[in-house]
CSV table of C-alpha atoms and ligand atoms in Angstrom, one decimal:
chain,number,residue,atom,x,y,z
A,1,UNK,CA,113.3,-87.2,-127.5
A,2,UNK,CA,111.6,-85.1,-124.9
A,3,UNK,CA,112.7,-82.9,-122.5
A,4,UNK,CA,110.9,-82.2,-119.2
A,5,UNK,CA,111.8,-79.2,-117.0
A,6,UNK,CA,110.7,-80.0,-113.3
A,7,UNK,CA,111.0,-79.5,-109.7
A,8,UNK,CA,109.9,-82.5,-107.1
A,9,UNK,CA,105.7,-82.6,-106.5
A,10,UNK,CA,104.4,-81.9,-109.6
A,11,UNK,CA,106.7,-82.5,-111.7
A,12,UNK,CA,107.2,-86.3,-110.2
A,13,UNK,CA,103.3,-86.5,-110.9
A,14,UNK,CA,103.6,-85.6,-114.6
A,15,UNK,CA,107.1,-87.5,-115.1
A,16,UNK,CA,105.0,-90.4,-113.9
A,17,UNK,CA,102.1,-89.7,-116.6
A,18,UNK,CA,104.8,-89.4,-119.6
A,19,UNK,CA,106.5,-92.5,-118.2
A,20,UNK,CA,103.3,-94.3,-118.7
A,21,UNK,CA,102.8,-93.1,-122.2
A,22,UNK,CA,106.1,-93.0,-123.5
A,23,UNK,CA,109.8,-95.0,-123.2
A,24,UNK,CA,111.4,-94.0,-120.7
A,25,UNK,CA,114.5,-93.9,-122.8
A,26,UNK,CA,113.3,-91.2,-124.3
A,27,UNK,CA,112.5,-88.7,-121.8
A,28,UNK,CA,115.5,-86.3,-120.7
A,29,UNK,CA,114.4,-84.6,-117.0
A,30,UNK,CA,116.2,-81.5,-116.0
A,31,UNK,CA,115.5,-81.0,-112.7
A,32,UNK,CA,115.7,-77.7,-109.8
A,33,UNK,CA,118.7,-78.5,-107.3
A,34,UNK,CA,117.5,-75.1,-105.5
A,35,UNK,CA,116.2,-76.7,-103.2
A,36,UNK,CA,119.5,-79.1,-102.0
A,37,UNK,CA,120.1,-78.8,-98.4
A,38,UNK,CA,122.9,-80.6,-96.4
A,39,UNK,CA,121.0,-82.9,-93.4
A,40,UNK,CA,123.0,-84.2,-90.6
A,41,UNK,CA,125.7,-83.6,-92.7
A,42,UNK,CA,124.4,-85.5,-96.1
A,43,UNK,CA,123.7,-83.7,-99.1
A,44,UNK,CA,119.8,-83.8,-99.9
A,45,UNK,CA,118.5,-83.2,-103.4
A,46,UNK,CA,114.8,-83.3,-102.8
A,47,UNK,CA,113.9,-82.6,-106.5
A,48,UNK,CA,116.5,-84.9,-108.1
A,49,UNK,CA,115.4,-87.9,-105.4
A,50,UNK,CA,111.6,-87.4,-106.2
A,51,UNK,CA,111.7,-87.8,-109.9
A,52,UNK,CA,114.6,-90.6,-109.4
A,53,UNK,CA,111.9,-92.6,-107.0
A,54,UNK,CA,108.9,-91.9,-109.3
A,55,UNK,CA,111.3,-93.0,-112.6
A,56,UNK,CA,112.4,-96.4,-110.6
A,57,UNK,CA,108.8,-97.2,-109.3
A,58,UNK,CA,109.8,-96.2,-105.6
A,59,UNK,CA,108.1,-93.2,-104.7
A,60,UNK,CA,105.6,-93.0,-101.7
A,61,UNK,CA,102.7,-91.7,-104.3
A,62,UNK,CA,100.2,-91.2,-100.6
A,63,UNK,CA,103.1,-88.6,-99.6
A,64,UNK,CA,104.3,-87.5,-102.5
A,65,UNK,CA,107.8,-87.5,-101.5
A,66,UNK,CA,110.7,-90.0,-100.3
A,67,UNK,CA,110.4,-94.1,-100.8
A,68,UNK,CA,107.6,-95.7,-100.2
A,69,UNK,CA,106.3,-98.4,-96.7
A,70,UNK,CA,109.9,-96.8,-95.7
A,71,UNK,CA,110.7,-96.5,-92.1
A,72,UNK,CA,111.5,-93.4,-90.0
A,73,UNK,CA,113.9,-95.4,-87.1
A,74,UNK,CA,116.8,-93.1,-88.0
A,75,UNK,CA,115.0,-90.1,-87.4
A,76,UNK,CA,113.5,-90.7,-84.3
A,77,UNK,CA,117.4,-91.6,-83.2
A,78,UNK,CA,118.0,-88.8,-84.3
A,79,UNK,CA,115.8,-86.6,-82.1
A,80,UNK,CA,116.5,-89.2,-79.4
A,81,UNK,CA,120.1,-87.3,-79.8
A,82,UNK,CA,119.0,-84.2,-79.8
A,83,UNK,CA,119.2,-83.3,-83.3
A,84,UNK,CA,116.8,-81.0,-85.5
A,85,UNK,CA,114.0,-84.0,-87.1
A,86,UNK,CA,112.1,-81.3,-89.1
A,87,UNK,CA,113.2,-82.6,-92.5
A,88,UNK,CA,111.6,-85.8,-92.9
A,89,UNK,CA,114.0,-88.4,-94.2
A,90,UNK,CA,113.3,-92.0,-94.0
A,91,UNK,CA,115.7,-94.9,-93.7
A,92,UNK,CA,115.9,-96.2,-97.4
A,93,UNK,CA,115.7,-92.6,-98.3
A,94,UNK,CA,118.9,-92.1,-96.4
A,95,UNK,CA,120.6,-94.7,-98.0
A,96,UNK,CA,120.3,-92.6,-101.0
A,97,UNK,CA,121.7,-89.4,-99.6
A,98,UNK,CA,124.7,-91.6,-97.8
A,99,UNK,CA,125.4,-92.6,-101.2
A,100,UNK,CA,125.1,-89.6,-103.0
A,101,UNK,CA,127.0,-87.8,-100.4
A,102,UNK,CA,129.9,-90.5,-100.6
A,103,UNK,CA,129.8,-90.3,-103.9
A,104,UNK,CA,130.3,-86.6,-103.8
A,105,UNK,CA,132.7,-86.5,-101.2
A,106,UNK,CA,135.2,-88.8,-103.6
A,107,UNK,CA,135.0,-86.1,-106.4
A,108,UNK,CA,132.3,-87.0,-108.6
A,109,UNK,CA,130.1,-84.4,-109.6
A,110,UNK,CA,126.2,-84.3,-108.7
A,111,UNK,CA,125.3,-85.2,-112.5
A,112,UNK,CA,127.7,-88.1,-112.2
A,113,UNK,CA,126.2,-88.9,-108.5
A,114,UNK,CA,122.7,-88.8,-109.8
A,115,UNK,CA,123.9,-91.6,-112.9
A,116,UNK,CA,125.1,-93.5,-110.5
A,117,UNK,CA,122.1,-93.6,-108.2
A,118,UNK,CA,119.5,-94.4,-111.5
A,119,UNK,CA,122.0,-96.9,-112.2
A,120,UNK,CA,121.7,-98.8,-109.8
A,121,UNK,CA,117.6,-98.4,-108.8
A,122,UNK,CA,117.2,-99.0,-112.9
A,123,UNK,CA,115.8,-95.9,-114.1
A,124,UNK,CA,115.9,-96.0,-117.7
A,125,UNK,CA,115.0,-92.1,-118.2
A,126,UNK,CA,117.7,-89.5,-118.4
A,127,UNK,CA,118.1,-87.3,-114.9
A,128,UNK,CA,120.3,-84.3,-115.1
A,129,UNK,CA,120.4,-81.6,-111.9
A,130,UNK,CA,120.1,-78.5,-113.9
A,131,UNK,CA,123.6,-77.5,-112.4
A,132,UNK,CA,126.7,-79.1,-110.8
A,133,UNK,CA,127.7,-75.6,-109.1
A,134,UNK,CA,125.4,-74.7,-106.0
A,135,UNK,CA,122.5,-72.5,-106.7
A,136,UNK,CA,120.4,-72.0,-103.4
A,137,UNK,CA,117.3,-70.7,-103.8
A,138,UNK,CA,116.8,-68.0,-101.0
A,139,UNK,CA,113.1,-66.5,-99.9
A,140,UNK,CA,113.3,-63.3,-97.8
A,141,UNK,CA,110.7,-62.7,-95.7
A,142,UNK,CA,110.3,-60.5,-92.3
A,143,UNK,CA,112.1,-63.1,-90.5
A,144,UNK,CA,115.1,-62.9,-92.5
A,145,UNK,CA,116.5,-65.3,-95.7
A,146,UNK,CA,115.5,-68.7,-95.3
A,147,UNK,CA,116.4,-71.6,-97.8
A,148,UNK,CA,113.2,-72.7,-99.3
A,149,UNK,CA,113.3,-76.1,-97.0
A,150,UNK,CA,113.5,-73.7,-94.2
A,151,UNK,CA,110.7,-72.2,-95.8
A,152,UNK,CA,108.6,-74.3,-97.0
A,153,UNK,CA,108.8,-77.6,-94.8
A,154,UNK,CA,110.3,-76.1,-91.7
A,155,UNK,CA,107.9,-73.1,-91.4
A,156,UNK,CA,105.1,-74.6,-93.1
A,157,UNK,CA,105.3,-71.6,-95.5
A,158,UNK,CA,103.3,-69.4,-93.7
A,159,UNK,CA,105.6,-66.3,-93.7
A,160,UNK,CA,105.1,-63.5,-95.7
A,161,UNK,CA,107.1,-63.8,-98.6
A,162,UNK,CA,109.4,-60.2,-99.7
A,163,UNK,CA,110.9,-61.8,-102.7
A,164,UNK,CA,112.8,-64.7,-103.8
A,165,UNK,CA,116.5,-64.8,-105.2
A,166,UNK,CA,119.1,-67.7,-106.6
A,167,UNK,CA,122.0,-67.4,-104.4
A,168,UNK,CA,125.3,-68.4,-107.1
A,169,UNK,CA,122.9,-68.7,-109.9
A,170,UNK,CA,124.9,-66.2,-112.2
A,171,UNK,CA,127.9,-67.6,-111.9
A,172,UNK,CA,126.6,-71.5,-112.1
A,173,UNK,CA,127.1,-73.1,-115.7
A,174,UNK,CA,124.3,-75.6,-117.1
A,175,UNK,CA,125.0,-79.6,-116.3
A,176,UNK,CA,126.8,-82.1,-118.7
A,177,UNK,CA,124.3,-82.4,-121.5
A,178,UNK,CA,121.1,-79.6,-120.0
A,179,UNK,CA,121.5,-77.3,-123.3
A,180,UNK,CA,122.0,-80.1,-125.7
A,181,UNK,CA,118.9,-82.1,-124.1
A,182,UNK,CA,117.2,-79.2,-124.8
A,183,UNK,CA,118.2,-78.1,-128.0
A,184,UNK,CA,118.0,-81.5,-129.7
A,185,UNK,CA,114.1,-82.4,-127.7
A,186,UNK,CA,111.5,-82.4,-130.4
A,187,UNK,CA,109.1,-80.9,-127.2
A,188,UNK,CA,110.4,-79.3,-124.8
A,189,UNK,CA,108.2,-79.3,-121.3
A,190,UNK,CA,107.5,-77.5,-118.4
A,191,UNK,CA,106.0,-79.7,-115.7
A,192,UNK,CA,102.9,-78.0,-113.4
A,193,UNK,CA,106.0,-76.9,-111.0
A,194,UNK,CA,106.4,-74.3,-109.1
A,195,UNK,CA,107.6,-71.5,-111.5
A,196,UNK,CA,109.2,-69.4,-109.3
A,197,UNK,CA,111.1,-72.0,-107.2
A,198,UNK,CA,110.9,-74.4,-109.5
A,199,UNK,CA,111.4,-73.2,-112.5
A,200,UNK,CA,112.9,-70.1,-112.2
A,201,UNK,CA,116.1,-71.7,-110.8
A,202,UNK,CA,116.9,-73.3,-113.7
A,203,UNK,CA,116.3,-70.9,-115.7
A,204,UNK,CA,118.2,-68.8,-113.5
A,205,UNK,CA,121.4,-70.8,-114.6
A,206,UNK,CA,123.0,-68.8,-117.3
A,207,UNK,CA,122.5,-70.5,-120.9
A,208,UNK,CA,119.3,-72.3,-120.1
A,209,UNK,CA,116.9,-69.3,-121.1
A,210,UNK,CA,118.9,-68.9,-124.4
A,211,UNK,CA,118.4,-72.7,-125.0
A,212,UNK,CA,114.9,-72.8,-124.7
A,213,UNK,CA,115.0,-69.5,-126.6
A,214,UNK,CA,116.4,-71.4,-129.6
A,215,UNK,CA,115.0,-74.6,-129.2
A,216,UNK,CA,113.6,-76.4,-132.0
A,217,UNK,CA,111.4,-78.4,-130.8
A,218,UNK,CA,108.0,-76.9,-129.9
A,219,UNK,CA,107.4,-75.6,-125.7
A,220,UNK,CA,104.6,-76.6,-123.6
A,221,UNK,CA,103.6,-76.2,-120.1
A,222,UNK,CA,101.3,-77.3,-117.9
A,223,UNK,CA,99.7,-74.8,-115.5
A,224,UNK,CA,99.7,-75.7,-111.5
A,225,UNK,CA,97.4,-73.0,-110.9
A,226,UNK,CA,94.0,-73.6,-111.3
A,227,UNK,CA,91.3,-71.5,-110.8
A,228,UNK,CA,93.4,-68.8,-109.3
A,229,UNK,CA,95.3,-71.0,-106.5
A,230,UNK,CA,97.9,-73.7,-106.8
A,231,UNK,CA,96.9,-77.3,-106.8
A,232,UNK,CA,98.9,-77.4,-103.4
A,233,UNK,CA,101.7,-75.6,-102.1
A,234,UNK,CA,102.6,-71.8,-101.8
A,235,UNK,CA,103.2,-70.9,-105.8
A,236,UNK,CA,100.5,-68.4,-105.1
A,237,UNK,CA,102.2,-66.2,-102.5
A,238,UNK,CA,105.6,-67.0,-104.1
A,239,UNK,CA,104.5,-65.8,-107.4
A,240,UNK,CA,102.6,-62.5,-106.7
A,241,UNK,CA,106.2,-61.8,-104.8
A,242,UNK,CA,107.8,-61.9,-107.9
A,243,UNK,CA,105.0,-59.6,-109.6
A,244,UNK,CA,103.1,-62.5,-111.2
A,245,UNK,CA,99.3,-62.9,-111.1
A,246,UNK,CA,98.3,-66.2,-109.4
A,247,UNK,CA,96.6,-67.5,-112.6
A,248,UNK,CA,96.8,-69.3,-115.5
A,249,UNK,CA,97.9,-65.9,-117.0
A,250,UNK,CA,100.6,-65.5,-114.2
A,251,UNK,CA,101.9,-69.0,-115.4
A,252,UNK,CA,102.1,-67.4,-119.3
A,253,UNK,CA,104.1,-64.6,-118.3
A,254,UNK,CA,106.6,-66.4,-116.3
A,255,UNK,CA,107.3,-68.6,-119.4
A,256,UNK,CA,105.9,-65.8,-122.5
A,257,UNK,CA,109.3,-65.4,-124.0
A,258,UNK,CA,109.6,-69.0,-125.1
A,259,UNK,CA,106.4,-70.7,-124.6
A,260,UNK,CA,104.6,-72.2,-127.9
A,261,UNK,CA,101.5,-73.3,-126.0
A,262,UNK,CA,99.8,-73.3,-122.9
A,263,UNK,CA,98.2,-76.5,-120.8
A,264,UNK,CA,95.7,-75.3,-118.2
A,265,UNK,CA,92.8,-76.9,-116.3
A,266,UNK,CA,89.2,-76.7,-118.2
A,267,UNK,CA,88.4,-75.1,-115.2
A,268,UNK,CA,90.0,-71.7,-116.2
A,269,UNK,CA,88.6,-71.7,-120.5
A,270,UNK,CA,87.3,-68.1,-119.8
A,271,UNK,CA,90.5,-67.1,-118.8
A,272,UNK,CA,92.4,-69.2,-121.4
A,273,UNK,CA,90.1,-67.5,-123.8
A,274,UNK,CA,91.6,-64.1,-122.4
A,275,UNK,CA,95.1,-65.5,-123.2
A,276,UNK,CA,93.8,-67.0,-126.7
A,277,UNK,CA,92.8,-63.7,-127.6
A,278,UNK,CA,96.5,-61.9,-126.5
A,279,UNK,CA,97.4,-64.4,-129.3
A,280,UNK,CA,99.0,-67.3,-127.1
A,281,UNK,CA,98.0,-71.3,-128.1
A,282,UNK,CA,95.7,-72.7,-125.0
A,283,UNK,CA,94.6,-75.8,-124.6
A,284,UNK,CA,92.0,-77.0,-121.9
A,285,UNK,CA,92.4,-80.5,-120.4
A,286,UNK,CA,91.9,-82.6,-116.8
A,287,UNK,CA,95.2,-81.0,-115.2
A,288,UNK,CA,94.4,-82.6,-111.4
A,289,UNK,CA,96.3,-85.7,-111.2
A,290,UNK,CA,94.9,-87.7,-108.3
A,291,UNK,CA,95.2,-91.2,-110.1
A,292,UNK,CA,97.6,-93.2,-112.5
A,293,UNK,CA,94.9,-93.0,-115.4
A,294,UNK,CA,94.6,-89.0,-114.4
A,295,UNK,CA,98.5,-89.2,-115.1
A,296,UNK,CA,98.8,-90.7,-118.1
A,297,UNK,CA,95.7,-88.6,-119.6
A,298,UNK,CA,97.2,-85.6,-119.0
A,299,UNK,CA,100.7,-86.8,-120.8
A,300,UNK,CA,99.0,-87.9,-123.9
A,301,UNK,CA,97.2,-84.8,-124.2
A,302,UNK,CA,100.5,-83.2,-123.7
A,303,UNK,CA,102.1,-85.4,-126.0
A,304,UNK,CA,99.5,-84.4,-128.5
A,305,UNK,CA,100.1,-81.7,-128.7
A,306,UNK,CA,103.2,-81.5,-129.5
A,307,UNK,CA,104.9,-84.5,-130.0
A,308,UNK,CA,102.5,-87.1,-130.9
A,309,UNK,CA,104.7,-89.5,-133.0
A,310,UNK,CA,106.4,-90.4,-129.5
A,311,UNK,CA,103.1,-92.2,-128.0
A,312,UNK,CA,103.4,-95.4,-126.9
A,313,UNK,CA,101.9,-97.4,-124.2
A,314,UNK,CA,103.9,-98.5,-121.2
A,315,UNK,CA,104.1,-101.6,-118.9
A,316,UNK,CA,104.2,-100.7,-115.2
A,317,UNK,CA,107.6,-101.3,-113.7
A,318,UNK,CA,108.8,-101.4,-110.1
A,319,UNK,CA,111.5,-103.5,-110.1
A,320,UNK,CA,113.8,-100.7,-108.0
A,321,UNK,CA,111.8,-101.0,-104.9
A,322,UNK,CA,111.8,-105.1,-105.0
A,323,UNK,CA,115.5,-105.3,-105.2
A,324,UNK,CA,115.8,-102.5,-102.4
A,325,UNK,CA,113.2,-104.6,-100.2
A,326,UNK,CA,114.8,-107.1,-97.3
A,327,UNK,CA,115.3,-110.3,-98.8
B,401,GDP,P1,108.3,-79.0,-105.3
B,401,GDP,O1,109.7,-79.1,-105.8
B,401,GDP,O2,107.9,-80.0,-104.3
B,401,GDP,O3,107.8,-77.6,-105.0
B,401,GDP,O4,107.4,-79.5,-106.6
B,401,GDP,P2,107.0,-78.9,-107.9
B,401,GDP,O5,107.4,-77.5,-108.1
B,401,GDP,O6,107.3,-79.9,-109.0
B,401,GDP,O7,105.4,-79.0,-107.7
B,401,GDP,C1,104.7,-78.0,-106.9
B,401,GDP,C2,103.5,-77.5,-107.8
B,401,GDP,O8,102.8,-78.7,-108.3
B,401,GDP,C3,102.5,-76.7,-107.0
B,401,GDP,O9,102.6,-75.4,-107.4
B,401,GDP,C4,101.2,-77.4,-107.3
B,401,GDP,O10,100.2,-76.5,-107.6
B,401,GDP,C5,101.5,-78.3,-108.5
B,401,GDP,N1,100.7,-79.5,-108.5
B,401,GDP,C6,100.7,-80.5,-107.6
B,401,GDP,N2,99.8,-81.5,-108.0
B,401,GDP,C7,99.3,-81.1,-109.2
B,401,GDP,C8,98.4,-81.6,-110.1
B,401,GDP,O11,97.8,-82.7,-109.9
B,401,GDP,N3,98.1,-80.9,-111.2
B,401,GDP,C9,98.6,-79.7,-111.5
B,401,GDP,N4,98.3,-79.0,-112.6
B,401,GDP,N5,99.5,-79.1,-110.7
B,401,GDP,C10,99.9,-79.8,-109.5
């Protein structure tokens, strides 16, 4: 068993490498619900819906997000109405937070929402939200808090960044079956996320960094910084907030207390060298994932690594999105 932690971008991108290389059955994803936001009254797991899309062959892979050919009719009605259209949510991507906010709103927690949905679109890997309490991750800039969809889609991420905190994280237990996934992997690893609000949120929930502290299995991660800026996104500006170096070496010392090795891009060997020589394992490899082939390269190096035995070529599947389609 593996066990991937991950957020929604590239994490989805590497899920969809191991997926390739790999049964399904055997990969456990614990995923960041930081990022969760309530939309026109619907609870939105951005994270959670992005590996479930990738997982059931759904995902729009052009955008990177949300369901792919989908339809945006709903929220153009919506701004025909008046109402706020930054968050992009298309209509079959709707029909996923309508049912997970029903589903919720009966009394099932997220972790049992999120089974249900993978049920029913046929994804055969494990998804567990990291947490079933709310954990919000907050990023202070000048402007005031903003949640990081406020931040990051809403403002396009361009205000300065103060720091970053986990709003209900300390008093937020890990989901049905996190620490066991973890304890029990033989790999545990850390997708190119995000690791400060990514990452950090779930290890933010208390338990989680003991886990991984006391895992058995060995620890990898894959850098998304390479070359001194992230592959996309604002990890850069959100990491130096938090004191970390936009680099490969940044990426060690947000992980250093549990991490067994290092993947970065063979871009950065002078500065995995550096890291080599502070006595952390670093291996080089193809780390930009533009294509499928990219994708599963990068997994079986991974897998390599550290848990070679579980190898195994996949046939594609996309049998979620044809049984979603329109008759
Ligand atoms: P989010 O929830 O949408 O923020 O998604 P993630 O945290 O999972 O992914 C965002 C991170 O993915 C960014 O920091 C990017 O640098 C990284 N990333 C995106 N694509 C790639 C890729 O192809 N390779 C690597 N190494 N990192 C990537």
């Amino acid at each position: 068993m593996i066990c991937v932690l991950s957020g929604g971008t590239g994490g989805a991108k590497f899920v969809d490498g191991l997926r390739q290389v790999m049964p399904a059955e055997d990969i456990t994803i614990i995923v960041n619900t930081g990022d969760d936001l309530l939309w026109w009254g619907l609870y939105v797991s951005p994270d959670l819906d992005s590996i479930t899309y990738v997982l059931s062959g759904m995902l729009s892979r052009e955008r990177g997000w949300g369901v792919k050919g989908d339809t945006f009719l709903c929220l153009q009605a919506m701004g025909q109405l008046g109402e706020p259209t930054w968050f992009h949510t298309g209509d079959r991507d709707l029909a996923v937070h309508l049912l997970r906010s029903r589903l919720l709103a009966e009394g099932k927690t997220l972790s049992e929402a999120t089974a249900v949905i993978c049920g029913k679109l046929g994804v055969k890997a494990r998804i567990l939200p990291m947490s079933n309490s709310r954990v919000e991750t907050r990023v202070d800039t000048p402007a005031g808090e903003l949640s990081f969809e406020e931040y990051f889609v809403q403002r396009w991420y361009q205000d300065p960044v103060n720091s970053v905190r986990f709003a209900g994280a300390s008093d937020a237990e890990p989901a049905p079956g996190v620490l066991d996934a973890i304890s029990s992997a033989d790999a545990v690893l850390i997708a190119p996320s995000n690791p400060v609000t990514s990452i950090e949120p779930i290890l933010a929930v208390p338990g989680i960094h003991q886990a991984l502290l006391s895992a058995r299995g060995k620890i990898a991660a894959v850098s998304p910084i390479v070359g001194n800026a992230p592959v996309a996104g604002p990890a850069g500006i959100l990491m130096a907030a938090q004191g970390l170096p936009c680099s490969i070496a940044g990426v060690a010392k947000a992980y250093e207390d549990f991490l067994d090795v290092l993947i970065c891009d063979t871009r950065d060997a002078r500065a995995a060298d550096a890291l080599r020589r502070g006595g952390l394992r670093v291996q080089c490899a193809q780390t930009v994932m533009r294509s499928a082939e990219d994708k599963a390269a990068l997994a079986r190096e991974v897998l390599s690594l550290v848990a070679g035995n579980l190898l195994k070529e996949q046939p594609e599947s996309n049998t979620a999105f044809r049984r979603l389609s329109p008759p």
